[in-house]
Short mmCIF file of C-alpha atoms in Angstrom, two decimals:
data_model
loop_
_atom_site.label_atom_id
_atom_site.label_comp_id
_atom_site.label_asym_id
_atom_site.label_seq_id
_atom_site.Cartn_x
_atom_site.Cartn_y
_atom_site.Cartn_z
CA MET A 1 85.42 110.61 93.87
CA LYS A 2 84.41 109.42 97.32
CA LYS A 3 87.40 109.38 99.63
CA THR A 4 88.23 106.48 101.94
CA PRO A 5 88.10 107.40 105.66
CA LEU A 6 91.60 106.77 107.01
CA TYR A 7 93.31 106.80 110.40
CA ILE A 8 97.11 106.77 110.61
CA ASP A 9 99.19 105.41 113.49
CA THR A 10 102.80 106.58 113.26
CA ASP A 11 106.06 107.24 115.11
CA MET A 12 106.66 110.25 112.80
CA GLY A 13 109.95 109.05 111.36
CA VAL A 14 111.17 110.69 108.18
CA ASP A 15 109.89 107.85 105.99
CA ASP A 16 106.56 108.10 107.85
CA ILE A 17 106.41 111.73 106.73
CA VAL A 18 106.99 110.63 103.14
CA ALA A 19 104.20 108.05 103.50
CA ILE A 20 101.77 110.61 104.96
CA SER A 21 102.65 113.08 102.20
CA MET A 22 101.98 110.38 99.59
CA ILE A 23 98.55 109.73 101.09
CA VAL A 24 97.74 113.45 101.01
CA ALA A 25 99.05 113.86 97.45
CA SER A 26 97.00 110.91 96.18
CA ASN A 27 93.79 112.78 97.08
CA LYS A 28 92.07 109.42 97.68
CA PHE A 29 91.69 109.56 101.45
CA ASP A 30 89.86 111.51 104.12
CA ILE A 31 92.36 111.50 106.98
CA ARG A 32 90.19 111.41 110.10
CA GLY A 33 92.86 111.16 112.78
CA VAL A 34 96.55 110.58 113.46
CA SER A 35 97.82 108.74 116.53
CA VAL A 36 101.48 108.89 117.54
CA VAL A 37 103.56 106.24 119.27
CA ASN A 38 107.10 105.97 120.59
CA GLY A 39 109.46 104.65 117.95
CA VAL A 40 112.18 106.44 116.05
CA THR A 41 110.92 109.58 117.81
CA THR A 42 109.54 109.97 121.31
CA THR A 43 105.82 110.41 121.74
CA LYS A 44 106.28 114.00 122.91
CA ARG A 45 108.39 114.92 119.88
CA SER A 46 106.03 113.01 117.57
CA ILE A 47 103.17 115.26 118.66
CA ARG A 48 105.19 118.40 117.97
CA ASN A 49 106.41 117.16 114.59
CA ALA A 50 102.96 115.91 113.62
CA GLN A 51 101.56 119.37 114.32
CA LYS A 52 104.17 120.94 112.04
CA ILE A 53 103.79 118.43 109.20
CA LEU A 54 99.99 118.30 109.29
CA GLY A 55 99.90 122.09 109.43
CA ALA A 56 102.17 122.38 106.40
CA LEU A 57 100.02 119.85 104.53
CA ASN A 58 96.86 121.77 105.47
CA MET A 59 95.46 118.68 107.18
CA PHE A 60 93.10 119.35 110.05
CA CYS A 61 92.34 116.31 112.20
CA PRO A 62 92.85 115.28 115.83
CA ILE A 63 96.24 114.01 116.98
CA PHE A 64 96.05 111.28 119.60
CA ILE A 65 98.81 110.98 122.22
CA GLY A 66 99.79 107.33 122.21
CA ALA A 67 102.14 105.00 124.05
CA ASN A 68 105.56 106.06 125.28
CA GLN A 69 108.59 103.81 125.79
CA ALA A 70 107.66 102.93 129.37
CA GLN A 71 104.20 101.81 128.27
CA GLN A 72 105.75 99.62 125.59
CA GLY A 73 107.88 97.93 128.23
CA SER A 74 110.88 97.70 125.90
CA THR A 75 114.51 98.55 126.52
CA LYS A 76 115.29 98.28 122.80
CA GLN A 77 115.22 101.52 120.83
CA PHE A 78 116.21 102.80 117.40
CA PRO A 79 119.87 103.88 117.05
CA ALA A 80 120.52 107.23 118.75
CA ILE A 81 121.62 108.99 115.55
CA ASP A 82 118.41 107.95 113.75
CA ARG A 83 116.30 109.22 116.64
CA ARG A 84 118.18 112.52 116.84
CA ARG A 85 117.83 113.28 113.12
CA ALA A 86 114.17 112.23 112.99
CA MET A 87 113.17 114.21 116.08
CA GLY A 88 114.90 117.33 114.77
CA LEU A 89 113.35 117.08 111.29
CA SER A 90 116.91 117.41 110.00
CA LEU A 91 115.95 116.47 106.44
CA LEU A 92 113.52 119.39 106.16
CA LYS A 93 115.82 122.28 107.08
CA ASN A 94 115.02 124.15 103.86
CA ILE A 95 111.26 123.59 103.99
CA SER A 96 109.09 126.22 105.64
CA LEU A 97 107.08 124.53 108.39
CA PRO A 98 104.70 126.23 110.82
CA PRO A 99 106.22 126.65 114.30
CA SER A 100 103.21 124.89 115.77
CA GLY A 101 99.83 123.63 114.66
CA THR A 102 96.16 124.03 115.42
CA ASN A 103 95.16 120.38 115.28
CA PRO A 104 93.33 119.33 118.46
CA ILE A 105 95.26 117.02 120.81
CA ALA A 106 93.48 114.11 122.50
CA GLU A 107 94.44 111.13 124.64
CA ILE A 108 94.70 107.75 122.91
CA SER A 109 91.90 106.51 125.18
CA GLN A 110 89.50 108.68 123.14
CA LEU A 111 90.42 107.05 119.81
CA PRO A 112 88.17 103.95 120.11
CA GLU A 113 85.13 106.12 120.79
CA LYS A 114 85.88 108.38 117.82
CA ILE A 115 86.25 105.42 115.49
CA THR A 116 83.09 103.81 116.87
CA ARG A 117 81.16 106.97 115.97
CA GLU A 118 82.27 106.84 112.33
CA ILE A 119 79.37 106.43 109.91
CA ASN A 120 81.40 104.58 107.27
CA PRO A 121 83.96 101.77 107.72
CA ILE A 122 87.49 103.09 108.14
CA THR A 123 90.93 101.91 107.04
CA LEU A 124 93.89 101.96 109.42
CA LEU A 125 97.44 102.65 108.21
CA CYS A 126 99.94 101.39 110.81
CA ILE A 127 103.51 102.60 110.25
CA GLY A 128 104.97 102.50 113.75
CA PRO A 129 105.23 100.08 116.67
CA LEU A 130 101.82 98.52 117.25
CA THR A 131 101.13 99.50 120.87
CA ASN A 132 98.34 101.96 120.06
CA VAL A 133 96.79 99.63 117.50
CA SER A 134 96.67 96.75 119.97
CA THR A 135 94.92 98.98 122.50
CA LEU A 136 92.42 100.13 119.88
CA LEU A 137 91.58 96.59 118.77
CA ALA A 138 90.79 95.61 122.36
CA CYS A 139 87.61 97.65 121.89
CA GLN A 140 85.14 95.36 120.11
CA THR A 141 82.80 98.18 119.08
CA ALA A 142 85.69 100.01 117.40
CA GLN A 143 86.74 96.80 115.65
CA ARG A 144 83.37 96.60 113.94
CA THR A 145 84.04 99.94 112.23
CA ILE A 146 87.48 98.96 110.87
CA ARG A 147 87.47 97.54 107.35
CA ARG A 148 91.17 96.71 106.97
CA LEU A 149 94.62 97.38 108.44
CA TYR A 150 97.69 98.13 106.33
CA VAL A 151 100.75 97.40 108.45
CA MET A 152 104.50 97.85 107.96
CA GLY A 153 106.42 95.47 110.17
CA GLY A 154 108.32 92.26 110.63
CA ALA A 155 110.78 90.21 108.65
CA ILE A 156 109.37 86.85 107.54
CA ASP A 157 111.85 85.04 105.30
CA CYS A 158 114.69 87.56 105.42
CA PRO A 159 116.95 89.14 108.07
CA GLY A 160 115.55 91.96 110.18
CA ASN A 161 117.13 95.34 110.90
CA VAL A 162 117.54 95.22 114.70
CA ALA A 163 121.17 94.77 115.73
CA PRO A 164 123.00 92.73 116.81
CA GLN A 165 121.08 89.54 115.96
CA PHE A 166 119.02 90.91 113.02
CA PHE A 167 116.18 88.49 113.78
CA SER A 168 113.54 91.21 114.08
CA GLU A 169 112.28 94.51 112.66
CA TYR A 170 111.87 97.62 114.82
CA ASN A 171 108.10 98.13 114.61
CA VAL A 172 107.59 94.61 115.95
CA ARG A 173 110.60 94.48 118.27
CA LEU A 174 109.68 97.62 120.24
CA ASP A 175 106.44 95.98 121.37
CA PRO A 176 106.27 92.27 120.48
CA VAL A 177 103.31 91.75 122.81
CA ALA A 178 101.26 94.32 120.91
CA ALA A 179 102.39 92.95 117.54
CA ARG A 180 101.27 89.43 118.43
CA SER A 181 97.93 90.79 119.63
CA VAL A 182 97.36 92.69 116.37
CA PHE A 183 98.36 89.71 114.22
CA ASN A 184 95.85 87.56 116.13
CA THR A 185 92.93 89.82 115.29
CA GLN A 186 90.18 88.57 113.01
CA LEU A 187 90.24 91.78 110.97
CA PRO A 188 91.72 91.74 107.45
CA ILE A 189 95.38 92.80 107.53
CA VAL A 190 97.72 93.59 104.66
CA LEU A 191 101.21 93.23 106.11
CA THR A 192 104.23 94.60 104.27
CA PRO A 193 107.35 93.14 105.92
CA MET A 194 111.00 93.76 105.16
CA ASP A 195 110.84 90.95 102.60
CA ALA A 196 108.95 93.33 100.30
CA THR A 197 110.69 96.57 101.27
CA ARG A 198 114.06 95.08 100.30
CA GLU A 199 112.83 95.28 96.70
CA VAL A 200 112.56 99.08 96.88
CA PRO A 201 115.90 100.41 98.17
CA ALA A 202 116.21 104.12 98.92
CA LYS A 203 120.01 104.18 98.74
CA ILE A 204 122.14 103.04 95.80
CA ARG A 205 124.57 101.26 98.11
CA CYS A 206 121.73 98.97 99.26
CA ALA A 207 120.57 98.15 95.73
CA THR A 208 121.43 94.89 94.02
CA SER A 209 122.86 95.01 90.52
CA ASN A 210 119.35 94.41 89.13
CA GLN A 211 117.86 97.22 91.25
CA LYS A 212 120.39 99.95 90.55
CA SER A 213 119.02 100.96 87.16
CA ASN A 214 115.48 101.61 88.46
CA LEU A 215 116.79 103.51 91.47
CA ALA A 216 119.24 105.61 89.46
CA THR A 217 116.47 106.54 87.02
CA PHE A 218 114.24 107.49 89.95
CA TYR A 219 116.80 109.88 91.43
CA ASP A 220 117.63 111.37 88.03
CA GLN A 221 113.94 112.22 87.62
CA LEU A 222 113.59 113.40 91.22
CA LYS A 223 116.41 115.93 90.92
CA ILE A 224 114.77 117.82 88.06
CA ILE A 225 111.19 117.78 89.36
CA LYS A 226 109.67 121.06 90.48
CA PRO A 227 106.89 119.97 92.85
CA LYS A 228 103.60 121.83 92.63
CA SER A 229 102.52 121.15 96.21
CA VAL A 230 103.82 121.29 99.75
CA ALA A 231 103.49 117.50 99.94
CA GLY A 232 105.69 117.18 96.87
CA ARG A 233 108.28 119.58 98.25
CA ILE A 234 108.40 117.72 101.56
CA MET A 235 108.87 114.37 99.83
CA LYS A 236 111.58 115.67 97.51
CA ALA A 237 113.49 117.32 100.36
CA ILE A 238 113.47 114.19 102.50
CA LEU A 239 114.53 111.91 99.66
CA LEU A 240 117.39 114.12 98.49
CA ASN A 241 118.61 114.75 102.06
CA ASN A 242 118.39 111.10 103.13
CA GLN A 243 121.77 110.32 104.70
CA SER A 244 121.05 106.66 105.47
CA ASP A 245 118.11 107.80 107.62
CA PHE A 246 116.20 105.03 105.84
CA LEU A 247 117.90 102.54 103.55
CA TYR A 248 114.70 101.17 102.03
CA PHE A 249 111.26 102.65 101.40
CA TYR A 250 109.66 100.99 104.42
CA ASP A 251 106.58 103.08 105.20
CA PRO A 252 106.26 104.67 101.73
CA LEU A 253 105.81 101.19 100.25
CA VAL A 254 102.85 100.52 102.55
CA ALA A 255 101.34 103.86 101.53
CA ALA A 256 101.90 103.01 97.87
CA ILE A 257 100.11 99.67 98.28
CA LEU A 258 97.24 101.38 100.06
CA ILE A 259 96.97 103.83 97.16
CA ASP A 260 97.27 101.15 94.46
CA ARG A 261 97.31 97.44 95.35
CA SER A 262 98.35 96.50 91.82
CA ILE A 263 101.90 97.26 93.00
CA ILE A 264 101.82 93.86 94.75
CA ARG A 265 103.39 91.05 92.70
CA ARG A 266 103.36 88.18 95.20
CA LYS A 267 101.33 87.75 98.35
CA GLU A 268 100.38 84.84 100.58
CA MET A 269 97.80 84.23 103.27
CA ARG A 270 99.73 83.54 106.46
CA SER A 271 99.05 82.95 110.13
CA LEU A 272 101.47 85.02 112.19
CA SER A 273 102.88 84.94 115.69
CA VAL A 274 105.74 86.78 117.40
CA LYS A 275 108.47 85.47 119.69
CA GLN A 276 108.09 87.10 123.11
CA THR A 277 111.31 86.17 124.92
CA GLY A 278 114.90 85.08 124.45
CA ARG A 279 117.36 85.89 121.70
CA LEU A 280 114.63 85.60 119.04
CA ILE A 281 112.34 88.16 120.70
CA GLY A 282 110.43 90.12 118.07
CA ASN A 283 110.93 87.46 115.41
CA VAL A 284 107.77 86.94 113.33
CA ILE A 285 106.83 83.30 112.84
CA SER A 286 104.51 82.51 109.95
CA SER A 287 102.71 79.52 108.49
CA LYS A 288 100.61 79.25 105.36
CA ASN A 289 96.91 79.32 106.13
CA ALA A 290 94.19 79.81 103.54
CA GLN A 291 91.66 80.55 106.30
CA THR A 292 93.48 83.52 107.79
CA LYS A 293 92.62 87.13 106.97
CA THR A 294 96.25 88.25 106.99
CA THR A 295 97.77 88.95 103.58
CA VAL A 296 101.57 89.09 103.62
CA VAL A 297 103.20 90.98 100.76
CA PHE A 298 106.42 89.29 99.66
CA SER A 299 107.16 90.94 96.32
CA VAL A 300 106.25 94.20 94.61
CA ASP A 301 106.62 95.90 91.23
CA ALA A 302 109.53 98.21 92.06
CA LYS A 303 109.35 100.11 88.78
CA LYS A 304 105.67 100.84 89.38
CA PHE A 305 106.41 101.97 92.95
CA TYR A 306 109.09 104.45 91.87
CA ALA A 307 106.84 105.72 89.08
CA GLN A 308 103.99 106.28 91.52
CA LEU A 309 106.26 108.20 93.88
CA ILE A 310 107.52 110.44 91.06
CA HIS A 311 103.94 111.07 89.96
CA LEU A 312 102.83 112.06 93.46
CA ILE A 313 105.79 114.39 93.94
CA ARG A 314 105.42 116.03 90.53
CA GLU A 315 101.72 116.30 89.90
CA LYS A 316 99.87 116.83 93.15
#
């Protein structure tokens, strides 16, 4: 089977690591590069953690040093406890990771040229703040090589997760200028906002009465699985050690949709913009537009998502 060339832009949070492990376990993608951005971890720590995770997964590709907090121009950050646990890989204490990696390190300024040189169209998985992606899309020659973007971000018709107002979601809020720029591109985008991720809770306490049965079944199966791969062991360890590090399967849901779009139950074509100032900063504004190339995922098949995740942990 011919693999899809894929680039991943990430802030290397723990759910990002699950998403990357899912992509590796699916065996459908040729991961050509990983760029890191400030988010739940700092850029410096993201590079170090990416080296360890990619090394453990036996993935050899360049790691691009992306935007830091100063370059994002944002004073808003993830909660300190989330950043501390993510940067320290606290959920993987019992997993053997290499102390360092051998993946080449490059500046983010080299990413457009690398993508431009690709022979086949590439897909871009965006699971962090969109600073790097906005910079990449400013290069028209690189744009011509990109087939589609899969993005996790925003809250359209539901509350966000950024306190205290809860109008926005972190990937958008940390760089609303970049998010607006990306949403204005003419490239096809599949956006998975919090509206969809709320249908796949990671913690029982966040599940509605209708969701609890699927989630309980998932964890019952997860506990007895004996993963055959490093990717499976990493995913299982993170999920069983998740102490409210992520309440919903944010980035893993985007990875699942990339692997199998039949997980989507309801989607709409929307034009998107992002509030840049005031108390609503980072809020995603949308309007229905049949002419746009942005597909917004609003609902997913949760049972199919959990089944896919179990399959990837168990079999690959």
